[in-house]
Amino acid sequence: MMPFTKVRIIRCCRTLTAVSLLLTVAPTMASAQSLARTRWDSTARDIFKELIEINTSESSGSTLRAAQAMAARLKTAGFPDSDVVVIQNAERKGNLVARLRGTNTSRKPILLLSHLDVVEAKPEDWTLPPFTFTEKDSTFYGRGVADDKDDGAMHLTTILRLRAEGFVPDRDIIVALTADEEGGAANGVEFLLKHHPKLLDAEYAFNEGGGGRVRDGKYLSHDIQASEKKYVDFTLEATNPGGHSSRPTKENAITQLSEALVKVGAFDFPVKLNEITQTYFARSAAITPGDMGVAMKALAKNPGDAKAIAMLSSDPSYNSQLRSTCVATMLEGGHANNALPQRARANVNCRILPDATTEEVQQMLERVIGNPKVKVSTDRAARNSPPSPLTRELMREIERVTSEMWPGVPVIPTMSTGATDGVYLRNAGIPVYGVTGFFYTETGAHGMNERIPQKAFFEGIEFTYRLVKRVAARIPVS
């Protein structure tokens, strides 16, 4: 046994150390918790934390484990087993489909869709641990906080809150958290539509892809994704008999391929606006300062305005809204340092407009390259992705809730230049709208230290709760 004085000294030191640690941690924790204004903010944060800390990457993670964890939460909250389904569609791949029952079976359900999987995140590439939910400087960090576990936490919180409040919708509300949106061979939405179509059958779906635009802390617009570009990869390949590098010829596979890629890089596809993009530029003109705003207004009036097109094309984001785009993303060639290349190959990734076809784009690339010795091919055509109609009733409700929460912020439809799982639903005849209520700036999605502001996350939780309650009510909520 230690002498009494020594024990007291050690205890005092431990107490001081503990107090010191609390003082160090307290500001961060207090800042994090102060933004959780309600019980449901706290619930959303807890769900979010659990999702982030389950690794769901392709190489080593498990969406099955995440789906099971979320199913357990719903069952603990009183959802019957029959309304909480986990479906495994490959090793470590799982999908959760939950349902809050409504009273009117003649009305099709509303589907709230998000994906569980995340892109790879190597700890050595981050300054924070990617699969730890970190709260720092009023910001949430972790792989998937922006893409797309924020939506998953939001959707689950919405049905948990509605059920706890005793709200009985006029139609079913379905929440689906699925696998392999980011890649892999076991896409959950595609699998469910093929093997369990009734689980996802809905009048329309809310999905990722939309969100608020912010500039210098000011909320500019609430963008609703109603369309998205189609994805297709082309292989450009030049071949040659080759030979000894000491006797070069003009027929060189690498040179031919290089010339083709330079032409593709310099080429701009024709401008073609649709209902979504024309409305996007028309409404964005009022919130965009300077020459760019002037160009948007001019383009909306005259899609052939060359000066406006040149101005908007100088911005990569606006340029991608104007036209189909193709860009070289991977390159390989040759087989030895001292041999003429027998083969050179490049991948050209294209994001094409909803009404464009793979064949049209391939023919355009072939014309631009103008060299039959460079073969253009693809092993998979772009999946069709028809725009979703801007239904007046739905848009009115989105505008109403947006106005309640952020007076004066306009709702603007937009076309995503990236791809989401909405493409599978749209092909199945289910309109999809990217609507979240999240006003994020740069999030680092797919990159290092992925992050979102806490305030914006909690605002999105409240927005989605209000919107879903309105569109699912037997009597419109006043």
Short mmCIF file of C-alpha atoms in Angstrom, two decimals:
data_model
loop_
_atom_site.label_atom_id
_atom_site.label_comp_id
_atom_site.label_asym_id
_atom_site.label_seq_id
_atom_site.Cartn_x
_atom_site.Cartn_y
_atom_site.Cartn_z
CA MET A 1 0.00 0.00 0.00
CA MET A 2 1.26 3.48 -0.89
CA PRO A 3 1.71 6.12 1.78
CA PHE A 4 -1.37 8.30 2.21
CA THR A 5 0.29 11.47 0.99
CA LYS A 6 1.48 9.81 -2.18
CA VAL A 7 -1.99 8.44 -2.93
CA ARG A 8 -3.51 11.89 -2.52
CA ILE A 9 -0.90 13.45 -4.79
CA ILE A 10 -1.56 10.86 -7.51
CA ARG A 11 -5.32 11.34 -7.17
CA CYS A 12 -4.90 15.09 -7.41
CA CYS A 13 -2.76 14.73 -10.52
CA ARG A 14 -5.32 12.43 -12.11
CA THR A 15 -8.10 14.88 -11.28
CA LEU A 16 -6.16 17.79 -12.75
CA THR A 17 -5.36 15.75 -15.86
CA ALA A 18 -9.02 14.82 -16.29
CA VAL A 19 -10.11 18.42 -15.84
CA SER A 20 -7.45 19.54 -18.29
CA LEU A 21 -8.66 17.03 -20.85
CA LEU A 22 -12.25 18.10 -20.38
CA LEU A 23 -11.32 21.72 -20.87
CA THR A 24 -9.46 20.79 -24.04
CA VAL A 25 -12.30 18.71 -25.45
CA ALA A 26 -15.25 20.72 -24.11
CA PRO A 27 -15.20 23.56 -26.65
CA THR A 28 -15.29 21.12 -29.56
CA MET A 29 -18.01 18.97 -28.01
CA ALA A 30 -20.06 21.96 -26.92
CA SER A 31 -19.81 23.46 -30.38
CA ALA A 32 -20.86 20.17 -31.94
CA GLN A 33 -23.82 19.62 -29.65
CA SER A 34 -25.08 23.20 -29.59
CA LEU A 35 -26.12 22.92 -33.21
CA ALA A 36 -28.27 19.84 -32.47
CA ARG A 37 -31.35 21.86 -31.57
CA THR A 38 -33.89 19.07 -31.14
CA ARG A 39 -34.17 15.46 -30.10
CA TRP A 40 -34.37 14.54 -33.77
CA ASP A 41 -31.20 16.43 -34.63
CA SER A 42 -29.48 14.30 -32.00
CA THR A 43 -31.06 11.15 -33.39
CA ALA A 44 -29.89 12.06 -36.90
CA ARG A 45 -26.37 12.71 -35.62
CA ASP A 46 -26.26 9.35 -33.83
CA ILE A 47 -27.43 7.49 -36.93
CA PHE A 48 -24.96 9.46 -39.04
CA LYS A 49 -22.09 8.61 -36.70
CA GLU A 50 -22.88 4.91 -36.77
CA LEU A 51 -23.10 4.89 -40.56
CA ILE A 52 -19.79 6.71 -41.01
CA GLU A 53 -17.98 4.39 -38.62
CA ILE A 54 -19.07 1.30 -40.56
CA ASN A 55 -16.61 0.92 -43.42
CA THR A 56 -18.64 0.38 -46.58
CA SER A 57 -15.90 0.74 -49.19
CA GLU A 58 -15.56 -1.83 -51.97
CA SER A 59 -12.17 -3.21 -50.94
CA SER A 60 -12.72 -3.96 -47.27
CA GLY A 61 -16.11 -2.70 -46.15
CA SER A 62 -19.59 -4.13 -45.85
CA THR A 63 -22.84 -2.50 -46.88
CA LEU A 64 -24.54 -5.61 -45.50
CA ARG A 65 -23.30 -4.77 -42.02
CA ALA A 66 -24.52 -1.18 -42.37
CA ALA A 67 -27.93 -2.29 -43.63
CA GLN A 68 -28.30 -4.69 -40.71
CA ALA A 69 -27.30 -2.01 -38.20
CA MET A 70 -29.88 0.43 -39.53
CA ALA A 71 -32.54 -2.29 -39.60
CA ALA A 72 -31.85 -2.97 -35.92
CA ARG A 73 -32.43 0.70 -35.13
CA LEU A 74 -35.79 0.72 -36.86
CA LYS A 75 -36.95 -2.47 -35.17
CA THR A 76 -35.90 -1.14 -31.77
CA ALA A 77 -38.06 1.91 -32.50
CA GLY A 78 -41.07 -0.33 -33.10
CA PHE A 79 -41.12 -0.90 -36.85
CA PRO A 80 -42.45 -4.44 -37.47
CA ASP A 81 -40.09 -7.00 -38.93
CA SER A 82 -42.29 -7.28 -42.03
CA ASP A 83 -41.64 -3.62 -42.85
CA VAL A 84 -37.87 -3.73 -42.37
CA VAL A 85 -36.17 -5.90 -44.98
CA VAL A 86 -32.44 -6.49 -45.50
CA ILE A 87 -31.61 -8.15 -48.80
CA GLN A 88 -28.11 -9.42 -49.52
CA ASN A 89 -27.20 -9.43 -53.20
CA ALA A 90 -23.50 -10.39 -53.02
CA GLU A 91 -20.79 -11.10 -50.48
CA ARG A 92 -20.63 -8.16 -48.03
CA LYS A 93 -23.30 -6.36 -50.08
CA GLY A 94 -26.63 -5.56 -48.50
CA ASN A 95 -29.65 -3.31 -49.01
CA LEU A 96 -32.17 -2.03 -46.49
CA VAL A 97 -35.76 -1.34 -47.52
CA ALA A 98 -38.04 0.02 -44.78
CA ARG A 99 -41.65 1.11 -45.00
CA LEU A 100 -43.83 3.43 -42.95
CA ARG A 101 -47.35 2.29 -43.73
CA GLY A 102 -50.01 4.68 -44.96
CA THR A 103 -53.78 4.41 -45.11
CA ASN A 104 -54.47 4.80 -48.82
CA THR A 105 -53.29 1.80 -50.82
CA SER A 106 -54.58 3.36 -54.04
CA ARG A 107 -51.83 6.01 -53.92
CA LYS A 108 -48.36 4.89 -54.83
CA PRO A 109 -45.66 5.35 -52.17
CA ILE A 110 -42.93 7.95 -51.98
CA LEU A 111 -39.42 6.52 -52.10
CA LEU A 112 -36.49 8.07 -50.21
CA LEU A 113 -33.31 6.69 -51.78
CA SER A 114 -29.66 6.84 -50.72
CA HIS A 115 -26.64 4.58 -51.03
CA LEU A 116 -24.59 2.94 -48.30
CA ASP A 117 -21.35 2.39 -50.18
CA VAL A 118 -18.52 4.91 -50.28
CA VAL A 119 -15.43 5.38 -52.43
CA GLU A 120 -12.08 4.17 -51.14
CA ALA A 121 -10.35 6.18 -48.42
CA LYS A 122 -6.77 5.36 -47.46
CA PRO A 123 -5.96 6.56 -43.92
CA GLU A 124 -2.45 7.55 -44.99
CA ASP A 125 -3.95 10.01 -47.49
CA TRP A 126 -6.08 11.77 -44.86
CA THR A 127 -5.10 13.99 -41.94
CA LEU A 128 -8.17 12.65 -40.08
CA PRO A 129 -9.23 9.00 -39.75
CA PRO A 130 -11.68 8.43 -42.63
CA PHE A 131 -13.87 5.89 -40.84
CA THR A 132 -14.14 7.82 -37.60
CA PHE A 133 -16.93 10.37 -37.25
CA THR A 134 -15.04 13.53 -36.36
CA GLU A 135 -16.66 16.76 -35.14
CA LYS A 136 -14.41 19.77 -35.36
CA ASP A 137 -15.02 23.50 -35.87
CA SER A 138 -18.77 23.01 -36.41
CA THR A 139 -18.02 20.51 -39.17
CA PHE A 140 -18.58 16.77 -39.57
CA TYR A 141 -15.71 14.79 -41.12
CA GLY A 142 -15.54 11.23 -42.43
CA ARG A 143 -15.80 9.20 -45.58
CA GLY A 144 -19.38 9.38 -46.77
CA VAL A 145 -20.53 12.44 -44.82
CA ALA A 146 -21.36 14.16 -48.12
CA ASP A 147 -21.71 11.18 -50.43
CA ASP A 148 -24.11 9.79 -49.39
CA LYS A 149 -24.60 8.78 -45.78
CA ASP A 150 -25.97 12.22 -44.91
CA ASP A 151 -29.02 11.36 -47.02
CA GLY A 152 -29.33 7.94 -45.40
CA ALA A 153 -29.30 9.42 -41.88
CA MET A 154 -31.80 12.07 -42.97
CA HIS A 155 -34.26 9.61 -44.49
CA LEU A 156 -34.15 7.22 -41.55
CA THR A 157 -34.63 10.07 -39.10
CA THR A 158 -37.63 11.28 -41.08
CA ILE A 159 -39.61 8.04 -40.81
CA LEU A 160 -38.54 7.50 -37.19
CA ARG A 161 -39.81 10.97 -36.30
CA LEU A 162 -43.07 10.62 -38.21
CA ARG A 163 -43.82 7.29 -36.54
CA ALA A 164 -42.93 8.58 -33.08
CA GLU A 165 -45.27 11.54 -33.58
CA GLY A 166 -48.13 9.21 -34.53
CA PHE A 167 -48.32 10.64 -38.04
CA VAL A 168 -50.14 8.26 -40.40
CA PRO A 169 -49.44 9.13 -44.03
CA ASP A 170 -51.96 8.89 -46.83
CA ARG A 171 -49.54 6.65 -48.69
CA ASP A 172 -46.59 4.43 -47.77
CA ILE A 173 -43.19 6.04 -47.33
CA ILE A 174 -40.32 3.79 -48.40
CA VAL A 175 -36.72 4.30 -47.33
CA ALA A 176 -34.08 2.40 -49.30
CA LEU A 177 -30.36 2.37 -48.43
CA THR A 178 -28.57 0.43 -51.15
CA ALA A 179 -25.24 -1.00 -52.29
CA ASP A 180 -22.73 -0.27 -55.04
CA GLU A 181 -23.79 3.12 -56.33
CA GLU A 182 -20.12 4.11 -56.49
CA GLY A 183 -19.16 1.08 -58.57
CA GLY A 184 -18.80 -2.65 -58.11
CA ALA A 185 -20.81 -5.41 -59.69
CA ALA A 186 -23.74 -5.57 -57.27
CA ASN A 187 -25.73 -2.38 -57.67
CA GLY A 188 -28.51 -2.58 -55.15
CA VAL A 189 -31.14 -0.54 -56.97
CA GLU A 190 -30.68 -2.49 -60.17
CA PHE A 191 -30.87 -5.77 -58.23
CA LEU A 192 -33.99 -4.80 -56.31
CA LEU A 193 -35.82 -3.59 -59.41
CA LYS A 194 -35.03 -6.86 -61.15
CA HIS A 195 -35.73 -9.31 -58.33
CA HIS A 196 -37.98 -7.40 -55.88
CA PRO A 197 -39.66 -4.65 -57.92
CA LYS A 198 -42.61 -4.22 -55.55
CA LEU A 199 -40.26 -3.10 -52.78
CA LEU A 200 -39.32 0.04 -54.72
CA ASP A 201 -42.53 0.69 -56.62
CA ALA A 202 -43.32 4.36 -56.06
CA GLU A 203 -44.96 7.40 -57.63
CA TYR A 204 -41.62 9.20 -57.43
CA ALA A 205 -38.38 9.19 -55.48
CA PHE A 206 -36.26 11.71 -53.60
CA ASN A 207 -32.55 11.10 -54.10
CA GLU A 208 -29.14 12.77 -53.94
CA GLY A 209 -28.04 15.12 -56.71
CA GLY A 210 -29.68 18.34 -55.59
CA GLY A 211 -28.81 20.84 -52.88
CA GLY A 212 -28.34 24.47 -52.11
CA ARG A 213 -25.87 26.87 -53.69
CA VAL A 214 -23.93 29.05 -51.26
CA ARG A 215 -21.67 32.03 -51.95
CA ASP A 216 -19.79 33.82 -49.15
CA GLY A 217 -22.14 32.32 -46.60
CA LYS A 218 -25.27 33.49 -48.43
CA TYR A 219 -27.85 30.96 -49.60
CA LEU A 220 -28.38 31.63 -53.31
CA SER A 221 -30.71 28.92 -54.56
CA HIS A 222 -32.13 25.53 -53.71
CA ASP A 223 -31.36 23.34 -56.72
CA ILE A 224 -33.55 20.33 -57.48
CA GLN A 225 -32.05 17.65 -59.70
CA ALA A 226 -34.63 16.54 -62.24
CA SER A 227 -32.29 15.17 -64.88
CA GLU A 228 -28.82 13.72 -65.20
CA LYS A 229 -26.36 13.05 -67.94
CA LYS A 230 -25.67 9.56 -69.22
CA TYR A 231 -22.34 7.83 -68.68
CA VAL A 232 -20.36 5.95 -71.32
CA ASP A 233 -16.69 5.02 -71.75
CA PHE A 234 -15.10 4.71 -75.18
CA THR A 235 -11.84 2.98 -75.97
CA LEU A 236 -9.60 4.66 -78.54
CA GLU A 237 -7.04 2.20 -79.90
CA ALA A 238 -4.31 2.32 -82.51
CA THR A 239 -2.40 -0.82 -83.54
CA ASN A 240 0.71 -1.44 -85.59
CA PRO A 241 3.00 -4.36 -86.52
CA GLY A 242 5.75 -2.60 -84.57
CA GLY A 243 9.44 -3.25 -85.05
CA HIS A 244 12.83 -2.15 -83.78
CA SER A 245 13.00 1.37 -82.33
CA SER A 246 16.25 2.01 -84.23
CA ARG A 247 14.26 2.00 -87.46
CA PRO A 248 11.21 4.19 -86.74
CA THR A 249 8.41 4.77 -89.22
CA LYS A 250 5.71 7.41 -89.46
CA GLU A 251 3.08 4.75 -88.74
CA ASN A 252 3.38 4.85 -84.94
CA ALA A 253 0.50 3.71 -82.74
CA ILE A 254 1.34 6.10 -79.89
CA THR A 255 1.67 9.06 -82.22
CA GLN A 256 -1.61 8.26 -83.96
CA LEU A 257 -3.43 7.89 -80.67
CA SER A 258 -1.90 11.10 -79.32
CA GLU A 259 -3.06 13.07 -82.34
CA ALA A 260 -6.56 11.67 -81.89
CA LEU A 261 -6.65 12.62 -78.20
CA VAL A 262 -5.52 16.17 -78.92
CA LYS A 263 -8.41 16.54 -81.37
CA VAL A 264 -10.92 15.15 -78.88
CA GLY A 265 -9.60 17.47 -76.18
CA ALA A 266 -10.02 20.52 -78.37
CA PHE A 267 -13.51 19.61 -79.57
CA ASP A 268 -16.73 21.07 -78.16
CA PHE A 269 -19.97 19.20 -78.74
CA PRO A 270 -22.87 21.34 -79.99
CA VAL A 271 -24.91 23.23 -77.39
CA LYS A 272 -28.31 21.74 -76.77
CA LEU A 273 -30.61 22.86 -73.95
CA ASN A 274 -33.59 20.94 -72.61
CA GLU A 275 -36.46 22.04 -70.36
CA ILE A 276 -34.34 21.55 -67.24
CA THR A 277 -31.18 23.33 -68.39
CA GLN A 278 -33.02 26.21 -70.04
CA THR A 279 -34.93 26.83 -66.80
CA TYR A 280 -31.70 26.46 -64.83
CA PHE A 281 -29.94 29.22 -66.78
CA ALA A 282 -33.00 31.47 -66.87
CA ARG A 283 -33.46 31.35 -63.08
CA SER A 284 -29.75 31.34 -62.26
CA ALA A 285 -29.23 34.60 -64.16
CA ALA A 286 -30.90 36.57 -61.36
CA ILE A 287 -28.50 35.25 -58.69
CA THR A 288 -25.31 35.28 -60.78
CA PRO A 289 -23.38 38.57 -60.83
CA GLY A 290 -21.52 40.20 -63.70
CA ASP A 291 -21.02 39.03 -67.26
CA MET A 292 -21.81 35.42 -66.39
CA GLY A 293 -25.31 36.35 -65.25
CA VAL A 294 -25.82 38.44 -68.37
CA ALA A 295 -24.73 35.47 -70.48
CA MET A 296 -27.19 33.16 -68.71
CA LYS A 297 -30.06 35.51 -69.41
CA ALA A 298 -29.07 35.85 -73.06
CA LEU A 299 -28.69 32.10 -73.52
CA ALA A 300 -32.09 31.38 -71.98
CA LYS A 301 -33.67 33.70 -74.54
CA ASN A 302 -31.54 32.50 -77.46
CA PRO A 303 -29.76 29.12 -77.07
CA GLY A 304 -27.73 29.98 -80.19
CA ASP A 305 -26.20 33.18 -78.77
CA ALA A 306 -22.50 32.67 -79.61
CA LYS A 307 -21.21 35.31 -77.19
CA ALA A 308 -23.21 33.86 -74.29
CA ILE A 309 -22.09 30.33 -75.15
CA ALA A 310 -18.43 31.40 -75.19
CA MET A 311 -18.77 33.06 -71.77
CA LEU A 312 -20.55 30.13 -70.14
CA SER A 313 -18.22 27.58 -71.75
CA SER A 314 -15.30 29.15 -69.89
CA ASP A 315 -16.70 27.76 -66.64
CA PRO A 316 -16.41 23.92 -66.42
CA SER A 317 -19.63 23.62 -64.39
CA TYR A 318 -21.72 25.67 -66.78
CA ASN A 319 -20.04 24.17 -69.83
CA SER A 320 -21.07 20.69 -68.72
CA GLN A 321 -24.69 21.86 -68.55
CA LEU A 322 -24.57 23.13 -72.14
CA ARG A 323 -23.46 20.06 -74.02
CA SER A 324 -22.22 16.49 -73.99
CA THR A 325 -18.57 16.24 -72.93
CA CYS A 326 -15.80 13.71 -73.54
CA VAL A 327 -12.39 13.64 -71.89
CA ALA A 328 -9.40 11.29 -71.88
CA THR A 329 -8.99 9.67 -68.47
CA MET A 330 -6.59 6.71 -68.88
CA LEU A 331 -3.71 5.92 -71.21
CA GLU A 332 -1.50 2.94 -72.01
CA GLY A 333 0.80 2.01 -74.87
CA GLY A 334 3.87 0.17 -76.03
CA HIS A 335 5.51 -2.98 -74.73
CA ALA A 336 9.25 -2.27 -74.54
CA ASN A 337 11.61 0.70 -74.34
CA ASN A 338 13.44 -0.35 -77.48
CA ALA A 339 10.48 -1.41 -79.62
CA LEU A 340 8.01 0.43 -81.80
CA PRO A 341 4.60 0.28 -80.12
CA GLN A 342 2.28 -2.37 -81.41
CA ARG A 343 -0.67 -1.00 -79.48
CA ALA A 344 -1.72 2.25 -77.82
CA ARG A 345 -5.01 2.60 -76.01
CA ALA A 346 -6.87 5.33 -74.13
CA ASN A 347 -10.12 5.55 -72.22
CA VAL A 348 -12.32 8.50 -73.08
CA ASN A 349 -15.09 9.13 -70.58
CA CYS A 350 -18.22 10.82 -71.92
CA ARG A 351 -21.10 12.40 -70.05
CA ILE A 352 -23.77 12.80 -72.67
CA LEU A 353 -27.04 14.70 -72.67
CA PRO A 354 -30.20 12.78 -71.75
CA ASP A 355 -31.52 12.73 -75.32
CA ALA A 356 -28.18 11.85 -76.96
CA THR A 357 -27.35 8.27 -77.93
CA THR A 358 -24.15 6.29 -77.63
CA GLU A 359 -24.11 5.77 -81.40
CA GLU A 360 -24.38 9.50 -82.11
CA VAL A 361 -21.50 10.31 -79.78
CA GLN A 362 -19.33 7.53 -81.19
CA GLN A 363 -19.91 8.76 -84.74
CA MET A 364 -19.06 12.30 -83.67
CA LEU A 365 -15.78 11.15 -82.10
CA GLU A 366 -14.89 9.23 -85.24
CA ARG A 367 -15.51 12.32 -87.39
CA VAL A 368 -13.47 14.54 -85.07
CA ILE A 369 -10.54 12.10 -85.03
CA GLY A 370 -10.69 11.63 -88.79
CA ASN A 371 -8.33 8.66 -88.82
CA PRO A 372 -9.73 5.17 -89.49
CA LYS A 373 -6.54 3.68 -88.02
CA VAL A 374 -7.71 4.83 -84.57
CA LYS A 375 -10.60 2.57 -83.63
CA VAL A 376 -13.36 3.95 -81.39
CA SER A 377 -15.41 1.36 -79.50
CA THR A 378 -17.40 0.73 -76.34
CA ASP A 379 -18.39 -2.46 -74.62
CA ARG A 380 -21.44 -0.92 -72.95
CA ALA A 381 -23.88 1.65 -74.27
CA ALA A 382 -25.01 4.52 -72.09
CA ARG A 383 -28.00 3.66 -69.97
CA ASN A 384 -31.06 5.72 -70.82
CA SER A 385 -31.94 8.47 -68.33
CA PRO A 386 -35.10 10.40 -69.26
CA PRO A 387 -35.61 13.69 -67.40
CA SER A 388 -38.23 13.70 -64.66
CA PRO A 389 -41.21 16.00 -65.24
CA LEU A 390 -41.35 19.24 -63.25
CA THR A 391 -44.71 18.32 -61.77
CA ARG A 392 -46.47 21.49 -60.67
CA GLU A 393 -47.91 20.00 -57.47
CA LEU A 394 -44.58 18.62 -56.25
CA MET A 395 -42.57 21.69 -57.22
CA ARG A 396 -45.10 23.86 -55.37
CA GLU A 397 -44.55 21.89 -52.16
CA ILE A 398 -40.76 22.04 -52.53
CA GLU A 399 -40.99 25.79 -53.08
CA ARG A 400 -43.33 26.22 -50.11
CA VAL A 401 -41.07 24.42 -47.63
CA THR A 402 -37.99 26.14 -49.06
CA SER A 403 -39.69 29.51 -48.54
CA GLU A 404 -40.65 28.59 -44.96
CA MET A 405 -37.07 27.81 -44.03
CA TRP A 406 -35.12 30.20 -46.24
CA PRO A 407 -37.34 33.13 -47.31
CA GLY A 408 -36.40 34.57 -50.68
CA VAL A 409 -34.27 31.61 -51.81
CA PRO A 410 -35.49 30.46 -55.26
CA VAL A 411 -35.96 26.81 -56.26
CA ILE A 412 -34.10 26.02 -59.47
CA PRO A 413 -34.25 22.72 -61.39
CA THR A 414 -30.89 21.37 -62.47
CA MET A 415 -29.30 18.56 -64.49
CA SER A 416 -26.56 16.56 -62.77
CA THR A 417 -23.48 16.11 -64.89
CA GLY A 418 -22.48 13.13 -62.75
CA ALA A 419 -24.40 9.89 -62.34
CA THR A 420 -26.64 8.56 -59.56
CA ASP A 421 -28.81 5.51 -58.98
CA GLY A 422 -31.72 7.62 -60.19
CA VAL A 423 -30.96 6.31 -63.67
CA TYR A 424 -32.28 2.84 -62.74
CA LEU A 425 -35.51 4.22 -61.31
CA ARG A 426 -36.12 6.55 -64.25
CA ASN A 427 -35.73 3.60 -66.61
CA ALA A 428 -38.32 1.74 -64.53
CA GLY A 429 -40.77 4.61 -64.98
CA ILE A 430 -40.26 6.15 -61.54
CA PRO A 431 -39.46 9.89 -61.68
CA VAL A 432 -36.55 10.95 -59.48
CA TYR A 433 -35.83 14.31 -57.88
CA GLY A 434 -32.57 15.21 -56.20
CA VAL A 435 -33.89 17.21 -53.26
CA THR A 436 -32.14 17.40 -49.89
CA GLY A 437 -32.23 20.83 -48.29
CA PHE A 438 -28.47 20.58 -47.76
CA PHE A 439 -26.67 23.87 -48.42
CA TYR A 440 -23.06 22.74 -48.80
CA THR A 441 -20.10 24.45 -50.42
CA GLU A 442 -16.92 22.42 -51.03
CA THR A 443 -17.25 19.04 -49.29
CA GLY A 444 -14.22 17.12 -50.53
CA ALA A 445 -16.49 14.25 -51.59
CA HIS A 446 -14.41 11.37 -53.01
CA GLY A 447 -11.32 13.22 -51.74
CA MET A 448 -9.33 13.81 -48.57
CA ASN A 449 -11.04 14.87 -45.32
CA GLU A 450 -14.59 14.73 -46.71
CA ARG A 451 -16.68 17.19 -44.70
CA ILE A 452 -19.98 19.03 -44.31
CA PRO A 453 -21.11 21.88 -42.05
CA GLN A 454 -23.17 20.73 -39.07
CA LYS A 455 -25.66 23.58 -39.43
CA ALA A 456 -26.46 22.62 -43.03
CA PHE A 457 -26.88 18.96 -42.06
CA PHE A 458 -29.43 19.75 -39.37
CA GLU A 459 -31.27 22.15 -41.68
CA GLY A 460 -31.57 19.38 -44.26
CA ILE A 461 -33.00 17.05 -41.60
CA GLU A 462 -35.76 19.56 -40.83
CA PHE A 463 -36.42 20.38 -44.50
CA THR A 464 -36.90 16.76 -45.52
CA TYR A 465 -39.13 16.03 -42.54
CA ARG A 466 -41.40 18.95 -43.47
CA LEU A 467 -41.45 18.13 -47.18
CA VAL A 468 -42.17 14.42 -46.76
CA LYS A 469 -44.89 15.16 -44.22
CA ARG A 470 -46.56 17.55 -46.66
CA VAL A 471 -46.51 15.30 -49.71
CA ALA A 472 -47.58 12.25 -47.69
CA ALA A 473 -50.38 13.90 -45.73
CA ARG A 474 -54.01 12.92 -46.14
CA ILE A 475 -54.85 16.62 -45.82
CA PRO A 476 -52.19 19.14 -46.91
CA VAL A 477 -50.29 20.43 -43.90
CA SER A 478 -50.95 24.16 -43.49
#
